[in-house]
XYZ file of C-alpha atoms in Angstrom:
431
model
C 47.854 114.659 148.985
C 45.515 111.887 148.565
C 41.408 112.511 148.245
C 41.069 112.559 152.478
C 44.636 114.165 153.546
C 43.426 116.441 151.436
C 40.121 116.878 152.386
C 40.649 116.696 156.572
C 44.058 119.879 155.868
C 41.396 121.849 153.781
C 39.004 121.577 157.458
C 41.558 122.058 160.514
C 43.476 125.276 157.745
C 39.432 126.932 157.884
C 38.535 125.797 161.076
C 42.405 127.503 162.599
C 41.146 130.289 161.035
C 37.413 130.236 161.684
C 37.806 130.436 165.202
C 40.251 133.015 165.265
C 37.105 135.357 163.578
C 33.868 133.428 166.186
C 36.442 133.600 168.949
C 36.658 137.712 167.891
C 33.826 137.194 167.739
C 31.529 136.458 171.681
C 34.383 138.526 173.244
C 34.521 141.548 171.906
C 30.456 142.489 171.926
C 31.174 141.590 176.195
C 34.586 143.730 176.315
C 32.066 146.362 174.285
C 29.317 146.596 176.749
C 31.456 146.941 179.789
C 33.363 150.002 177.954
C 29.809 151.700 177.817
C 28.693 150.518 180.874
C 31.976 152.023 182.586
C 30.826 155.245 180.774
C 27.011 155.102 182.114
C 28.432 154.378 185.284
C 31.125 157.193 186.022
C 30.509 159.670 182.385
C 33.926 159.663 181.256
C 34.750 160.320 178.226
C 36.891 157.349 177.396
C 35.184 154.729 178.354
C 32.670 155.851 175.387
C 35.060 156.296 172.650
C 36.593 152.863 174.601
C 32.920 151.558 174.036
C 32.726 153.078 169.867
C 36.330 151.681 168.829
C 35.175 147.930 170.165
C 31.925 147.850 168.095
C 33.698 149.616 165.104
C 36.126 146.036 166.086
C 32.961 143.286 166.324
C 31.847 144.764 163.208
C 34.931 143.857 161.319
C 35.244 140.788 162.428
C 31.393 139.956 162.187
C 31.742 140.458 159.138
C 34.581 138.511 158.636
C 32.842 136.068 160.968
C 30.530 135.953 158.577
C 32.067 135.093 155.324
C 34.773 132.523 156.683
C 31.691 130.684 157.984
C 29.493 130.944 154.692
C 33.011 128.959 152.601
C 32.858 126.594 155.733
C 28.962 125.666 155.196
C 29.891 124.827 151.371
C 33.343 122.883 152.842
C 30.824 120.326 154.341
C 28.671 119.191 151.560
C 31.332 119.508 149.103
C 33.971 117.775 151.343
C 31.540 115.346 153.657
C 29.024 114.398 151.797
C 28.598 111.142 152.923
C 29.274 112.221 155.931
C 26.127 114.844 155.643
C 24.032 112.366 153.995
C 24.076 110.539 157.713
C 23.875 113.583 159.464
C 22.894 116.228 157.758
C 19.205 115.842 159.140
C 20.460 115.365 162.958
C 23.289 118.313 162.829
C 20.933 120.951 160.193
C 18.678 121.920 162.900
C 21.947 123.193 165.514
C 23.561 124.888 162.566
C 19.614 126.448 161.586
C 19.436 127.888 164.661
C 22.756 129.164 164.599
C 22.054 131.538 161.397
C 18.594 132.377 163.813
C 21.656 133.836 166.346
C 23.491 135.462 163.311
C 21.049 137.453 161.917
C 19.954 138.362 165.477
C 23.152 139.688 166.153
C 22.848 141.622 162.823
C 19.855 143.802 163.618
C 21.358 144.941 167.107
C 24.909 144.904 166.138
C 23.193 147.484 162.993
C 21.548 149.202 166.532
C 23.917 149.507 168.096
C 26.563 151.218 165.626
C 24.144 153.673 164.370
C 22.473 154.054 168.248
C 25.275 156.113 169.448
C 23.554 160.138 169.999
C 19.956 159.040 167.925
C 18.829 156.773 171.301
C 19.125 157.408 175.040
C 22.774 156.885 176.228
C 20.620 153.520 178.094
C 18.493 152.554 174.824
C 21.776 152.202 173.103
C 23.677 150.543 175.495
C 20.210 147.939 175.720
C 21.424 147.368 171.865
C 24.181 145.861 173.030
C 22.908 143.438 174.690
C 21.601 141.025 171.950
C 25.055 141.285 170.522
C 26.629 139.988 172.859
C 24.441 137.452 174.032
C 23.586 136.207 170.076
C 27.274 135.970 169.698
C 28.547 133.677 172.651
C 25.067 131.480 171.952
C 25.954 131.856 168.135
C 29.324 129.082 169.157
C 27.539 127.641 171.988
C 24.446 125.965 169.546
C 27.699 125.310 167.200
C 29.340 123.557 169.430
C 25.734 121.465 169.820
C 26.926 119.957 165.833
C 29.867 118.895 166.228
C 29.359 117.328 170.544
C 27.049 114.931 168.772
C 29.810 113.973 166.243
C 32.220 113.470 169.816
C 28.836 110.970 171.473
C 26.343 110.653 169.558
C 22.343 109.884 170.583
C 20.053 108.634 168.421
C 16.683 110.005 169.761
C 13.670 108.391 167.343
C 10.585 110.724 165.357
C 10.745 114.443 166.096
C 13.157 113.842 168.774
C 16.451 113.028 166.460
C 15.775 117.406 165.598
C 17.178 117.613 168.888
C 19.725 115.096 169.216
C 22.545 117.605 169.268
C 21.592 119.173 172.438
C 20.475 115.527 173.222
C 24.409 114.559 173.595
C 26.153 114.418 176.916
C 29.338 116.707 175.662
C 27.146 119.034 174.216
C 27.705 121.345 177.749
C 30.491 121.026 178.784
C 32.025 121.429 175.886
C 30.036 124.992 175.257
C 30.788 126.304 178.670
C 34.949 125.219 177.953
C 35.368 126.920 174.411
C 33.269 129.869 175.357
C 35.163 130.397 178.013
C 38.157 130.226 176.004
C 36.913 132.681 173.544
C 36.944 135.791 176.682
C 40.233 134.446 177.522
C 41.416 134.351 173.818
C 39.922 137.608 173.121
C 41.192 139.197 176.361
C 44.363 138.920 176.573
C 44.816 139.771 172.930
C 43.309 143.667 173.166
C 44.825 143.566 176.537
C 48.364 142.883 175.039
C 47.385 145.761 172.374
C 47.168 147.912 174.978
C 49.676 147.519 177.042
C 52.577 148.262 173.952
C 50.688 151.463 173.702
C 51.585 152.298 176.873
C 54.932 150.293 176.171
C 54.627 153.443 173.139
C 53.542 156.099 175.642
C 50.564 156.110 175.709
C 50.183 155.929 179.229
C 46.849 157.326 179.822
C 43.707 156.400 181.722
C 41.569 155.459 177.738
C 44.624 152.339 177.401
C 45.329 151.219 181.841
C 41.304 151.004 181.267
C 41.078 148.782 178.338
C 43.595 146.485 179.913
C 41.637 146.832 183.144
C 38.307 145.699 181.077
C 39.786 142.924 178.569
C 41.888 141.469 182.144
C 39.082 141.520 184.101
C 37.548 139.144 181.388
C 40.741 137.326 180.530
C 41.694 136.889 184.348
C 37.841 135.884 185.472
C 37.449 133.123 183.005
C 41.411 132.247 182.971
C 40.347 130.505 186.554
C 37.293 129.412 186.435
C 38.871 127.092 183.165
C 41.011 124.289 185.321
C 37.226 123.543 186.062
C 36.010 123.616 183.234
C 38.662 121.719 182.224
C 37.764 118.821 185.349
C 34.022 118.853 184.046
C 35.450 118.267 179.778
C 37.794 115.294 181.007
C 35.590 113.595 183.142
C 33.180 113.622 180.653
C 35.623 112.566 177.807
C 36.851 109.151 179.950
C 33.555 108.094 180.155
C 32.416 108.637 175.951
C 35.873 108.893 175.025
C 37.973 106.846 176.787
C 39.928 106.393 174.014
C 40.641 110.627 173.194
C 40.867 110.868 176.820
C 44.147 107.736 176.950
C 45.551 110.008 174.475
C 45.394 113.202 176.197
C 47.459 111.426 179.025
C 49.804 109.392 176.454
C 47.866 105.970 178.972
C 48.895 103.248 176.961
C 48.222 101.092 179.460
C 45.001 100.477 181.554
C 45.254 100.229 184.945
C 45.116 102.013 188.686
C 46.374 104.568 190.249
C 46.706 106.042 186.606
C 49.692 109.260 187.216
C 49.254 111.960 185.386
C 51.464 112.992 182.867
C 53.190 116.505 182.328
C 55.352 117.012 179.222
C 56.702 113.777 177.512
C 57.089 112.519 173.854
C 54.709 109.542 173.383
C 56.413 106.880 171.734
C 53.616 104.213 170.053
C 56.148 101.456 169.585
C 57.469 101.038 173.119
C 53.716 101.795 174.026
C 55.564 104.419 177.248
C 54.835 107.857 177.904
C 59.265 108.637 177.707
C 60.622 112.479 179.381
C 57.283 113.045 180.900
C 56.586 114.023 185.284
C 54.489 111.769 186.246
C 52.155 112.685 189.135
C 51.421 109.162 190.609
C 48.088 108.293 190.941
C 46.781 112.175 190.223
C 45.276 110.758 186.929
C 43.017 108.022 189.074
C 42.522 111.071 192.325
C 40.987 113.560 189.616
C 38.996 111.090 187.122
C 37.041 110.050 190.050
C 38.833 111.365 193.601
C 39.429 108.031 194.268
C 43.682 107.305 193.863
C 42.423 103.267 193.065
C 40.234 104.243 190.004
C 40.465 102.311 187.150
C 41.680 104.137 183.925
C 41.324 103.042 180.404
C 44.725 102.896 179.060
C 45.546 102.728 174.530
C 44.862 99.478 175.145
C 41.737 98.076 175.003
C 41.520 99.325 172.042
C 42.512 97.616 168.660
C 45.190 100.049 167.000
C 43.617 101.378 163.966
C 41.323 102.598 166.633
C 44.055 104.956 167.995
C 43.986 108.863 167.420
C 47.039 110.116 167.019
C 48.492 109.967 170.532
C 51.626 112.442 169.816
C 49.243 115.289 168.472
C 46.785 115.027 170.987
C 49.296 114.239 174.327
C 51.560 117.733 172.854
C 48.097 119.459 171.743
C 46.957 119.310 175.615
C 49.598 119.901 177.512
C 50.730 122.986 175.035
C 46.473 123.926 176.095
C 47.522 123.166 179.397
C 50.680 125.257 180.040
C 49.074 127.884 178.481
C 46.092 127.975 180.428
C 47.683 127.799 183.149
C 49.801 130.562 182.720
C 47.257 132.627 182.138
C 45.840 132.865 184.669
C 48.458 132.682 187.022
C 49.319 136.345 184.641
C 45.750 137.137 185.640
C 45.725 136.966 188.626
C 49.598 138.836 189.062
C 47.836 142.481 186.952
C 45.279 142.506 189.639
C 47.241 141.753 192.901
C 49.759 144.371 190.938
C 47.041 146.459 190.831
C 46.247 146.105 194.243
C 49.213 146.765 195.583
C 50.765 149.213 192.840
C 48.262 151.125 191.065
C 49.528 153.405 189.172
C 52.977 152.837 189.453
C 53.490 149.254 187.964
C 57.119 148.217 186.406
C 57.974 148.317 182.736
C 58.325 144.439 183.297
C 54.337 144.062 183.601
C 52.635 145.943 180.495
C 56.104 143.623 178.345
C 54.466 140.356 180.524
C 50.898 141.107 179.061
C 52.200 141.697 175.974
C 54.300 138.216 175.619
C 51.252 136.697 176.779
C 49.099 137.947 174.414
C 48.937 135.229 171.764
C 48.435 132.919 174.772
C 44.395 132.526 174.480
C 44.667 131.367 170.607
C 47.337 129.089 171.543
C 45.744 128.062 173.877
C 42.490 128.097 171.688
C 44.116 126.264 168.765
C 45.544 123.276 170.555
C 42.041 123.006 172.557
C 40.939 122.037 169.162
C 43.678 119.840 167.945
C 42.646 118.048 171.072
C 38.888 117.499 170.466
C 38.397 117.332 166.170
C 42.383 114.654 166.518
C 41.508 112.708 169.668
C 38.470 111.986 167.805
C 40.516 110.072 165.272
C 38.813 108.049 162.891
C 35.804 108.775 163.794
C 33.845 111.110 162.198
C 31.045 110.030 163.763
C 32.329 108.656 167.438
C 31.919 104.929 167.161
C 29.842 105.114 163.969
C 31.239 106.302 161.135
C 34.713 106.419 159.910
C 36.510 109.636 158.798
C 37.678 106.951 155.798
C 33.107 106.612 155.345
C 31.820 109.863 155.254
C 35.510 112.086 152.518
C 33.518 113.279 148.717
C 34.719 110.639 146.493
C 35.414 112.988 143.635
C 39.142 114.152 142.925
C 40.044 117.344 142.261
C 39.644 118.164 145.910
C 43.632 118.560 146.796
C 43.426 121.911 144.101
C 40.327 123.023 146.746
C 42.482 122.630 149.985
C 44.782 125.241 148.461
C 42.163 127.451 146.429
C 40.301 127.876 150.330
C 44.149 128.304 152.589
C 44.612 131.143 150.440
C 40.909 132.352 150.523
C 41.451 131.834 154.680
C 45.548 133.569 154.443
C 43.290 137.112 152.087
C 41.040 136.772 154.727
C 43.617 136.465 157.838
C 44.936 139.569 156.650
C 41.638 141.680 155.471
C 41.291 141.603 158.657
C 44.178 141.938 160.187
C 44.527 145.097 158.628
C 40.963 147.337 158.814
C 41.630 146.300 163.222
C 44.907 147.849 162.218
C 43.782 151.164 160.299
C 41.249 150.876 162.997
C 43.862 151.434 165.562
C 45.724 153.951 164.093
C 42.727 156.353 162.076
C 41.129 156.571 165.769
C 40.328 159.951 165.610
C 38.321 160.465 168.567
C 40.706 158.266 170.487
C 43.674 161.245 168.814
C 41.323 163.857 170.452
C 41.008 162.683 173.531
C 44.346 162.875 173.899
C 44.273 166.156 172.931
C 42.272 167.383 174.927
């Protein structure tokens, strides 16, 4: 394994794990707040137990996410010193602001966890608001740095510190990734409590948990296609090679089709076995079937992303996204028509759908990062020019892989222990 491949593999493994922790860190505080708000409004004890449980889960994901995020910051400097020499002064302020959000979240999370029975109920709820807002803002600020790598701008002088926030890709990527975190967390949590119902614990605690989780997940899943439409238009404008790879569009043409599925064949420059919707891509991008869409033939071959990976990941992301939107709508339709008499198949469906959000999140990240290749700074610096020249990177790759596997295992074990040894929930069940 050469240095470049090892460095890229190490970042991919690290980010794949970190995204799971970060998504939970963004999504769980919102569920926690909603459960406590329901307790304040209704006085029903099971909402209070839910809020306390989800507060502890938030603390666990926060702690593990802090460790994995710290490791990532070391990796940036160790693996990509030439990239950091070029871009560190530009993306640094975004990471610094993320650090402020991190500390605000830590302070108020402490107040939230230790404020139960010490603060008034409403004051306690308000201590959770900065936790949810700071968690969400941490993600938005980190995405600013990535957005600048996707579509760099170069303001001069003091304005350079704001460059990540001036990138034309910041807002659409931040919106898309934030919604993805809420969807992934909501479906994962709903799946966990659906397992409880299938095991015979069909009570208000489990049903309320699913309703809160899917209130968030269903709404955000239905908003996500609108966000995806905005992102596709921005990619067409600022990263046309990435959009062409997403759609496996090899030829620049008018009446460009929208493709579903298929296997790209770079040598023949065609998409095999795909279902084409005539002029669908032109219509989506410009509301005009005659709109010309830039294909991969507009770029030198050595500037193409890996079309097979990008197209396949894009199809997986979109498929999972629409499946979750449909399942979310179905859940609320059943709640409206047969609340309290739901078929067992509905709970089984929620369990089956629980990993879809994280599948879509990982696939979307592949589209974003592999679609930017061969550039680390789009159109400015190739990835191969940013990597370290030091030997031994394959060794660190295996070392960091072990670290993230341990972190993932630790988080899973801690969350399982939290669910299994939840004395408040047991007391609630025995009451």
